[in-house]
Amino acid sequence: MSKALEKQLEKYEKIDRFKSAREQEIYSMRESAVKAMIEKEKLQEAVAVIWKSPRSKTAQEKLKSLNLYSKEVSIEESED
């Protein structure tokens, strides 16, 4: 009788380990989705500022923070 109980207990422990692993996986997927949304919002904000006035100081700061460059600005600088 005790062997049957031990097997059942092992089975429940295994199920609990799988549950906790799955919960951890779901949590990490949620965290990465949140990070991706934040990055997307930052990019959309930067694009909106650049689209509105690409030569402004704020737009250039946004470009630098995104590690991008403005083709228009680099063309103008090379012509000078």
PDB file of C-alpha atoms in Angstrom:
ATOM      1  CA  MET A   1       0.000   0.000   0.000  1.00  0.00           C
ATOM      2  CA  SER A   2       2.782   2.442   0.832  1.00  0.00           C
ATOM      3  CA  LYS A   3       4.441   1.892  -2.560  1.00  0.00           C
ATOM      4  CA  ALA A   4       1.249   2.893  -4.305  1.00  0.00           C
ATOM      5  CA  LEU A   5       1.050   6.016  -2.152  1.00  0.00           C
ATOM      6  CA  GLU A   6       4.690   6.836  -2.882  1.00  0.00           C
ATOM      7  CA  LYS A   7       4.087   6.489  -6.625  1.00  0.00           C
ATOM      8  CA  GLN A   8       1.031   8.711  -6.382  1.00  0.00           C
ATOM      9  CA  LEU A   9       3.010  11.269  -4.373  1.00  0.00           C
ATOM     10  CA  GLU A  10       5.813  11.235  -6.962  1.00  0.00           C
ATOM     11  CA  LYS A  11       3.229  11.735  -9.670  1.00  0.00           C
ATOM     12  CA  TYR A  12       1.784  14.786  -7.898  1.00  0.00           C
ATOM     13  CA  GLU A  13       5.258  16.213  -7.282  1.00  0.00           C
ATOM     14  CA  LYS A  14       6.099  15.792 -10.947  1.00  0.00           C
ATOM     15  CA  ILE A  15       2.882  17.571 -11.927  1.00  0.00           C
ATOM     16  CA  ASP A  16       3.701  20.409  -9.508  1.00  0.00           C
ATOM     17  CA  ARG A  17       7.189  20.788 -11.024  1.00  0.00           C
ATOM     18  CA  PHE A  18       5.683  20.980 -14.504  1.00  0.00           C
ATOM     19  CA  LYS A  19       3.135  23.541 -13.314  1.00  0.00           C
ATOM     20  CA  SER A  20       5.788  25.747 -11.744  1.00  0.00           C
ATOM     21  CA  ALA A  21       8.007  25.472 -14.829  1.00  0.00           C
ATOM     22  CA  ARG A  22       5.075  26.427 -17.053  1.00  0.00           C
ATOM     23  CA  GLU A  23       4.177  29.380 -14.805  1.00  0.00           C
ATOM     24  CA  GLN A  24       7.794  30.579 -14.959  1.00  0.00           C
ATOM     25  CA  GLU A  25       7.757  30.270 -18.754  1.00  0.00           C
ATOM     26  CA  ILE A  26       4.515  32.242 -18.986  1.00  0.00           C
ATOM     27  CA  TYR A  27       5.932  34.932 -16.680  1.00  0.00           C
ATOM     28  CA  SER A  28       9.087  35.313 -18.759  1.00  0.00           C
ATOM     29  CA  MET A  29       7.058  35.463 -21.988  1.00  0.00           C
ATOM     30  CA  ARG A  30       4.864  38.173 -20.451  1.00  0.00           C
ATOM     31  CA  GLU A  31       7.919  40.162 -19.348  1.00  0.00           C
ATOM     32  CA  SER A  32       9.495  39.959 -22.798  1.00  0.00           C
ATOM     33  CA  ALA A  33       6.208  41.049 -24.398  1.00  0.00           C
ATOM     34  CA  VAL A  34       6.050  44.063 -22.091  1.00  0.00           C
ATOM     35  CA  LYS A  35       9.642  44.989 -22.964  1.00  0.00           C
ATOM     36  CA  ALA A  36       8.862  44.651 -26.668  1.00  0.00           C
ATOM     37  CA  MET A  37       5.803  46.913 -26.318  1.00  0.00           C
ATOM     38  CA  ILE A  38       7.854  49.539 -24.485  1.00  0.00           C
ATOM     39  CA  GLU A  39      10.511  49.489 -27.210  1.00  0.00           C
ATOM     40  CA  LYS A  40       7.821  49.745 -29.888  1.00  0.00           C
ATOM     41  CA  GLU A  41       6.270  52.756 -28.149  1.00  0.00           C
ATOM     42  CA  LYS A  42       9.677  54.444 -27.917  1.00  0.00           C
ATOM     43  CA  LEU A  43      10.257  53.849 -31.612  1.00  0.00           C
ATOM     44  CA  GLN A  44       6.813  55.163 -32.558  1.00  0.00           C
ATOM     45  CA  GLU A  45       7.367  58.280 -30.456  1.00  0.00           C
ATOM     46  CA  ALA A  46      10.740  58.893 -32.077  1.00  0.00           C
ATOM     47  CA  VAL A  47       9.349  58.390 -35.564  1.00  0.00           C
ATOM     48  CA  ALA A  48       6.510  60.819 -34.834  1.00  0.00           C
ATOM     49  CA  VAL A  49       8.947  63.504 -33.655  1.00  0.00           C
ATOM     50  CA  ILE A  50      11.275  62.941 -36.603  1.00  0.00           C
ATOM     51  CA  TRP A  51       8.413  62.913 -39.097  1.00  0.00           C
ATOM     52  CA  LYS A  52       7.078  66.196 -37.733  1.00  0.00           C
ATOM     53  CA  SER A  53      10.391  68.036 -37.859  1.00  0.00           C
ATOM     54  CA  PRO A  54      13.425  65.972 -38.888  1.00  0.00           C
ATOM     55  CA  ARG A  55      15.925  68.797 -38.385  1.00  0.00           C
ATOM     56  CA  SER A  56      14.899  69.680 -34.835  1.00  0.00           C
ATOM     57  CA  LYS A  57      17.205  69.151 -31.893  1.00  0.00           C
ATOM     58  CA  THR A  58      14.691  66.807 -30.229  1.00  0.00           C
ATOM     59  CA  ALA A  59      14.495  64.681 -33.374  1.00  0.00           C
ATOM     60  CA  GLN A  60      18.267  64.423 -33.565  1.00  0.00           C
ATOM     61  CA  GLU A  61      18.421  63.408 -29.887  1.00  0.00           C
ATOM     62  CA  LYS A  62      15.799  60.720 -30.539  1.00  0.00           C
ATOM     63  CA  LEU A  63      17.826  59.462 -33.494  1.00  0.00           C
ATOM     64  CA  LYS A  64      20.940  59.270 -31.360  1.00  0.00           C
ATOM     65  CA  SER A  65      19.101  57.418 -28.589  1.00  0.00           C
ATOM     66  CA  LEU A  66      17.896  54.867 -31.138  1.00  0.00           C
ATOM     67  CA  ASN A  67      21.368  54.611 -32.715  1.00  0.00           C
ATOM     68  CA  LEU A  68      19.954  55.787 -36.027  1.00  0.00           C
ATOM     69  CA  TYR A  69      20.884  58.673 -38.223  1.00  0.00           C
ATOM     70  CA  SER A  70      18.944  61.033 -40.396  1.00  0.00           C
ATOM     71  CA  LYS A  71      19.801  60.654 -44.079  1.00  0.00           C
ATOM     72  CA  GLU A  72      18.686  64.207 -44.660  1.00  0.00           C
ATOM     73  CA  VAL A  73      21.035  65.573 -42.005  1.00  0.00           C
ATOM     74  CA  SER A  74      23.982  63.460 -43.128  1.00  0.00           C
ATOM     75  CA  ILE A  75      23.445  64.571 -46.752  1.00  0.00           C
ATOM     76  CA  GLU A  76      23.312  68.199 -45.703  1.00  0.00           C
ATOM     77  CA  GLU A  77      26.492  67.832 -43.645  1.00  0.00           C
ATOM     78  CA  SER A  78      28.364  66.231 -46.521  1.00  0.00           C
ATOM     79  CA  GLU A  79      27.335  69.078 -48.864  1.00  0.00           C
ATOM     80  CA  ASP A  80      28.717  71.751 -46.515  1.00  0.00           C
TER      81      ASP A  80
END
